[in-house]
Amino acid sequence: MNHLIITPVVVPLLAGILLLLLREQDVAIKRLLSLGSLIAQLGLALLLVKTVNTGDIFVYALGNWAAPFGIVLVADRLTVWMLSTTALLSIFAFIYAMHSTDKAGRHFHALFQLQLFGLNGAFLTGDLFNLFVFFEILLLASYGLLLHGGGRLRTKAGLHFVVINLAGSTLFLFAVGTLYGILGTLNMADLALKVASVPPENLPLVRAAGLLLFGVFALKAALLPLYLWLPAAYAHTSAPVAALFAIMTKVGAYCILRIYTLIYGEQAGPAANLIENWLLPLALATLVIGVLGAVGSKHLRLQTAYLVIASVGTLLIAFGLNSQAGIATGLYYLPHTTFASAALFLLADAIARRRGEMADRLDPGPVIASPRLFGGLFMITAILMAGLPPLSGFLGKFMLLRAALDHPALPWVMAVVLISGLLALIALARTGSLLFYRVHAASADNQSSNVDKPCFNELAPIVGLLGLCLVLTIWAEPVLQYANSTALQLLQPYHYIHAVLGGRI
Amino acid sequence: MEALIAIMIGVLTACGVYLCLRNRTFPVVLGLTFLSYAVNLFLFVMGRLVIGQPPVITGSSSAYADPIPQALVLTAIVISFAMTAFVIVLALKARTDLGNDHVDGKEEA
């Protein structure tokens, strides 16, 4: 048994516990400890990439209880891909938080680590009930982070976020209970085996449980019509938290990909391809709603939140194609969109700080300090978000259209992706011209020079996240090779099942 | 007994959904509590209803009560307790911050 697999879960948990013990005034130690834990997680994730890149699937049985009787953690290519994306994103979000956000409340550092504990656990677990538990951990931490710093609008958005997620958790439990009641197991690999041979009289229940689960994951991924909680929550929380939450919608997307290739995939007999008829149309509609929201937004951060919804739409269109090329494209697009939308959240905050009372409202305002620097960064981010050549957003969309070529819904995919790209471009171009061109000279009294000067903690994360997108563009081929072999691994769930259950099948 | 339990879960869920859709935070919190009661009961009976059986297989008994749902429900109870506590505190905070207990923070005209 390879103990490396459990380390991405243990490190943030231990760091979170240690952070709780520190006093409030020890900010420097807290930052050092948090940063150390984040770097350790990144190193472990990269080490795991190297380990699983041989094509093997590693299983860690907790307490050495063999599956399906105990809980297992499973590291395959998809899991490790998600872990690395999370680790990279969280480092940059945290560096930005060190600018000032982390001092606004007592437990920011501990909650940040516990959030990562929940995220890493949700990606690693191979047990459906354990997935629920990790969901609750990451949600509880996210409630705290969302409300961090306080404020009227934040509280209101937070209340909606918490209530809808609690309702979602209830649905999750109903679905898990139904599956257990019928199939008598919660281990995902074992479920995959048992779904295939379910007797016809129980089939409607198994399908209902599968669709209930889809509802839960669609809620987490902010798929239409369950996206209404996202814009307010993401627009009103603090910038580093919004940037970190860029991965939260991807947890939903990850679960959809995992459950519906493994348990309800091609080989699931009568329940095969359960959500095929639902996912693609809903994803297309989500993309449309996302860009329409972005066009209609009057605040930059709200616009970014709608662009996150649009990116979820694009991502799930790719997964919804249900082919190797489609899934591989989605996996390439996933880190790109996570990094780009996180960068836009951070940039929006950096710009809003410099506009005084105008904040991020999209109206002509004062000239901001260092307009060339921020204008340039905004342009690069906008190119990434709108999917223009030559950066990774374009590559992702191009591959998406190519993957859709032999799919019956090609006209729909083509039309929606291209038109929404145009609308996103219009929305971002309008934002850019309002923020940087149609400006009037700043009045003398709101010139506070120490805020205006861009500092390392502000610029480094934005530049870093954009740099990661550049890496995805330049080294697109090895990334895509990895994504392709991940998709292949997902579409052959036999290997996963065999790795988990070993000789028992 | 199965019918009785099923009806009970149904009624609890219906009450929970109804209360969740109310416009004040207090009924919403109560609704979430009802929903979590319903789902806990549901999880519990997913191990099937048996009377007077041990949860572990012993040499003398032929039947047993499924112990897994009991463990699951224990976890679910703990989590829903924590969540309810959190949402109550948040509702109180919203009452203070927003000046009223409407879920959208504003009294209708």
GROMACS .gro file of C-alpha atoms in nm, chain A residues 35-237:
model
  203
   35LEU     CA    1   0.215   2.845   0.272
   36GLY     CA    2   0.429   2.549   0.375
   37SER     CA    3   0.124   2.322   0.370
   38LEU     CA    4   0.018   2.454   0.027
   39ILE     CA    5   0.363   2.400  -0.120
   40ALA     CA    6   0.375   2.052   0.031
   41GLN     CA    7   0.038   1.974  -0.128
   42LEU     CA    8   0.161   2.095  -0.465
   43GLY     CA    9   0.474   1.882  -0.436
   44LEU     CA   10   0.269   1.577  -0.337
   45ALA     CA   11   0.024   1.634  -0.623
   46LEU     CA   12   0.308   1.656  -0.874
   47LEU     CA   13   0.469   1.346  -0.725
   48LEU     CA   14   0.135   1.167  -0.763
   49VAL     CA   15   0.112   1.280  -1.127
   50LYS     CA   16   0.444   1.110  -1.185
   51THR     CA   17   0.327   0.799  -0.998
   52VAL     CA   18  -0.005   0.748  -1.180
   53ASN     CA   19   0.129   0.845  -1.520
   54THR     CA   20   0.233   0.485  -1.569
   55GLY     CA   21  -0.136   0.404  -1.612
   56ASP     CA   22  -0.171   0.218  -1.282
   57ILE     CA   23  -0.455   0.293  -1.042
   58PHE     CA   24  -0.349   0.311  -0.677
   59VAL     CA   25  -0.583   0.211  -0.399
   60TYR     CA   26  -0.542   0.299  -0.033
   61ALA     CA   27  -0.760   0.096   0.202
   62LEU     CA   28  -0.807   0.290   0.526
   63GLY     CA   29  -0.737   0.078   0.832
   64ASN     CA   30  -0.643  -0.197   0.587
   65TRP     CA   31  -1.009  -0.298   0.557
   66ALA     CA   32  -1.037  -0.440   0.209
   67ALA     CA   33  -1.292  -0.296  -0.033
   68PRO     CA   34  -1.589  -0.313  -0.049
   69PHE     CA   35  -1.607  -0.348   0.332
   70GLY     CA   36  -1.385  -0.053   0.421
   71ILE     CA   37  -1.344   0.294   0.280
   72VAL     CA   38  -1.087   0.327   0.005
   73LEU     CA   39  -0.905   0.621  -0.144
   74VAL     CA   40  -0.831   0.581  -0.512
   75ALA     CA   41  -0.570   0.773  -0.709
   76ASP     CA   42  -0.609   0.752  -1.082
   77ARG     CA   43  -0.522   1.001  -1.353
   78LEU     CA   44  -0.841   1.207  -1.314
   79THR     CA   45  -0.805   1.238  -0.937
   80VAL     CA   46  -0.446   1.351  -0.960
   81TRP     CA   47  -0.528   1.599  -1.234
   82MET     CA   48  -0.787   1.759  -1.006
   83LEU     CA   49  -0.548   1.756  -0.710
   84SER     CA   50  -0.278   1.937  -0.906
   85THR     CA   51  -0.521   2.199  -1.037
   86THR     CA   52  -0.647   2.263  -0.684
   87ALA     CA   53  -0.297   2.287  -0.539
   88LEU     CA   54  -0.176   2.534  -0.802
   89LEU     CA   55  -0.488   2.748  -0.771
   90SER     CA   56  -0.485   2.754  -0.391
   91ILE     CA   57  -0.123   2.876  -0.371
   92PHE     CA   58  -0.198   3.180  -0.585
   93ALA     CA   59  -0.528   3.253  -0.412
   94PHE     CA   60  -0.347   3.237  -0.078
   95ILE     CA   61  -0.066   3.470  -0.187
   96TYR     CA   62  -0.331   3.723  -0.283
   97ALA     CA   63  -0.506   3.674   0.050
   98MET     CA   64  -0.181   3.762   0.233
   99HIS     CA   65  -0.220   4.114   0.094
  100SER     CA   66  -0.487   4.198   0.351
  101THR     CA   67  -0.786   3.963   0.339
  102ASP     CA   68  -0.648   3.708   0.583
  103LYS     CA   69  -0.642   3.959   0.870
  104ALA     CA   70  -1.013   4.044   0.844
  105GLY     CA   71  -1.116   3.752   1.063
  106ARG     CA   72  -0.966   3.504   1.304
  107HIS     CA   73  -0.989   3.170   1.133
  108PHE     CA   74  -0.920   3.243   0.769
  109HIS     CA   75  -0.605   3.030   0.756
  110ALA     CA   76  -0.758   2.729   0.929
  111LEU     CA   77  -1.072   2.744   0.714
  112PHE     CA   78  -0.860   2.772   0.401
  113GLN     CA   79  -0.673   2.452   0.489
  114LEU     CA   80  -0.994   2.269   0.583
  115GLN     CA   81  -1.145   2.373   0.253
  116LEU     CA   82  -0.852   2.206   0.079
  117PHE     CA   83  -0.891   1.903   0.307
  118GLY     CA   84  -1.249   1.868   0.185
  119LEU     CA   85  -1.161   1.926  -0.179
  120ASN     CA   86  -0.870   1.680  -0.186
  121GLY     CA   87  -1.076   1.421  -0.001
  122ALA     CA   88  -1.368   1.455  -0.240
  123PHE     CA   89  -1.135   1.395  -0.533
  124LEU     CA   90  -0.961   1.097  -0.374
  125THR     CA   91  -1.241   0.900  -0.218
  126GLY     CA   92  -1.373   0.584  -0.375
  127ASP     CA   93  -1.681   0.557  -0.155
  128LEU     CA   94  -2.011   0.735  -0.214
  129PHE     CA   95  -2.093   0.805   0.150
  130ASN     CA   96  -1.740   0.922   0.213
  131LEU     CA   97  -1.786   1.157  -0.083
  132PHE     CA   98  -2.087   1.301   0.101
  133VAL     CA   99  -1.880   1.350   0.414
  134PHE     CA  100  -1.603   1.529   0.224
  135PHE     CA  101  -1.866   1.741   0.050
  136GLU     CA  102  -1.993   1.850   0.389
  137ILE     CA  103  -1.640   1.932   0.506
  138LEU     CA  104  -1.565   2.144   0.204
  139LEU     CA  105  -1.905   2.310   0.227
  140LEU     CA  106  -1.876   2.391   0.595
  141ALA     CA  107  -1.533   2.545   0.535
  142SER     CA  108  -1.668   2.730   0.234
  143TYR     CA  109  -1.953   2.878   0.439
  144GLY     CA  110  -1.696   3.022   0.676
  145LEU     CA  111  -1.474   3.149   0.397
  146LEU     CA  112  -1.765   3.298   0.206
  147LEU     CA  113  -1.877   3.500   0.507
  148HIS     CA  114  -1.519   3.594   0.598
  149GLY     CA  115  -1.489   3.967   0.655
  150GLY     CA  116  -1.861   4.019   0.697
  151GLY     CA  117  -2.085   4.278   0.540
  152ARG     CA  118  -2.451   4.310   0.453
  153LEU     CA  119  -2.452   4.174   0.099
  154ARG     CA  120  -2.214   3.896   0.195
  155THR     CA  121  -2.442   3.779   0.474
  156LYS     CA  122  -2.743   3.779   0.244
  157ALA     CA  123  -2.565   3.588  -0.032
  158GLY     CA  124  -2.418   3.355   0.230
  159LEU     CA  125  -2.758   3.269   0.375
  160HIS     CA  126  -2.888   3.166   0.033
  161PHE     CA  127  -2.571   2.968  -0.037
  162VAL     CA  128  -2.592   2.778   0.291
  163VAL     CA  129  -2.963   2.697   0.269
  164ILE     CA  130  -2.950   2.571  -0.089
  165ASN     CA  131  -2.646   2.359  -0.015
  166LEU     CA  132  -2.812   2.207   0.292
  167ALA     CA  133  -3.111   2.116   0.079
  168GLY     CA  134  -2.864   1.967  -0.172
  169SER     CA  135  -2.699   1.759   0.100
  170THR     CA  136  -3.039   1.619   0.195
  171LEU     CA  137  -3.098   1.512  -0.164
  172PHE     CA  138  -2.752   1.355  -0.171
  173LEU     CA  139  -2.837   1.145   0.135
  174PHE     CA  140  -3.169   1.035  -0.014
  175ALA     CA  141  -2.986   0.919  -0.326
  176VAL     CA  142  -2.712   0.741  -0.128
  177GLY     CA  143  -2.975   0.576   0.094
  178THR     CA  144  -3.171   0.449  -0.205
  179LEU     CA  145  -2.859   0.305  -0.366
  180TYR     CA  146  -2.758   0.132  -0.045
  181GLY     CA  147  -3.109   0.001   0.013
  182ILE     CA  148  -3.115  -0.166  -0.327
  183LEU     CA  149  -2.757  -0.259  -0.403
  184GLY     CA  150  -2.626  -0.307  -0.049
  185THR     CA  151  -2.296  -0.130  -0.106
  186LEU     CA  152  -2.153   0.222  -0.121
  187ASN     CA  153  -1.815   0.150  -0.270
  188MET     CA  154  -1.817   0.308  -0.614
  189ALA     CA  155  -1.641   0.019  -0.787
  190ASP     CA  156  -1.874  -0.230  -0.623
  191LEU     CA  157  -2.175  -0.015  -0.716
  192ALA     CA  158  -2.056  -0.017  -1.077
  193LEU     CA  159  -2.053  -0.396  -1.074
  194LYS     CA  160  -2.391  -0.432  -0.905
  195VAL     CA  161  -2.573  -0.173  -1.116
  196ALA     CA  162  -2.496  -0.379  -1.423
  197SER     CA  163  -2.680  -0.680  -1.287
  198VAL     CA  164  -2.972  -0.514  -1.113
  199PRO     CA  165  -3.303  -0.700  -1.150
  200PRO     CA  166  -3.565  -0.524  -1.367
  201GLU     CA  167  -3.806  -0.457  -1.077
  202ASN     CA  168  -3.541  -0.245  -0.902
  203LEU     CA  169  -3.425  -0.066  -1.213
  204PRO     CA  170  -3.653   0.241  -1.178
  205LEU     CA  171  -3.523   0.300  -0.825
  206VAL     CA  172  -3.160   0.272  -0.931
  207ARG     CA  173  -3.223   0.514  -1.215
  208ALA     CA  174  -3.409   0.752  -0.983
  209ALA     CA  175  -3.116   0.747  -0.740
  210GLY     CA  176  -2.877   0.817  -1.026
  211LEU     CA  177  -3.083   1.113  -1.142
  212LEU     CA  178  -3.112   1.245  -0.785
  213LEU     CA  179  -2.734   1.233  -0.763
  214PHE     CA  180  -2.715   1.417  -1.093
  215GLY     CA  181  -2.938   1.687  -0.941
  216VAL     CA  182  -2.700   1.721  -0.646
  217PHE     CA  183  -2.389   1.744  -0.863
  218ALA     CA  184  -2.565   1.983  -1.102
  219LEU     CA  185  -2.635   2.205  -0.802
  220LYS     CA  186  -2.267   2.202  -0.702
  221ALA     CA  187  -2.158   2.262  -1.061
  222ALA     CA  188  -2.415   2.544  -1.103
  223LEU     CA  189  -2.580   2.382  -1.403
  224LEU     CA  190  -2.902   2.539  -1.531
  225PRO     CA  191  -3.155   2.572  -1.362
  226LEU     CA  192  -2.962   2.529  -1.036
  227TYR     CA  193  -2.715   2.812  -1.089
  228LEU     CA  194  -2.903   3.095  -0.919
  229TRP     CA  195  -2.703   3.077  -0.596
  230LEU     CA  196  -2.369   3.133  -0.767
  231PRO     CA  197  -2.361   3.492  -0.902
  232ALA     CA  198  -2.445   3.665  -0.575
  233ALA     CA  199  -2.227   3.435  -0.364
  234TYR     CA  200  -1.918   3.469  -0.584
  235ALA     CA  201  -1.962   3.841  -0.653
  236HIS     CA  202  -1.994   3.943  -0.289
  237THR     CA  203  -1.732   3.734  -0.116
   0.00000   0.00000   0.00000
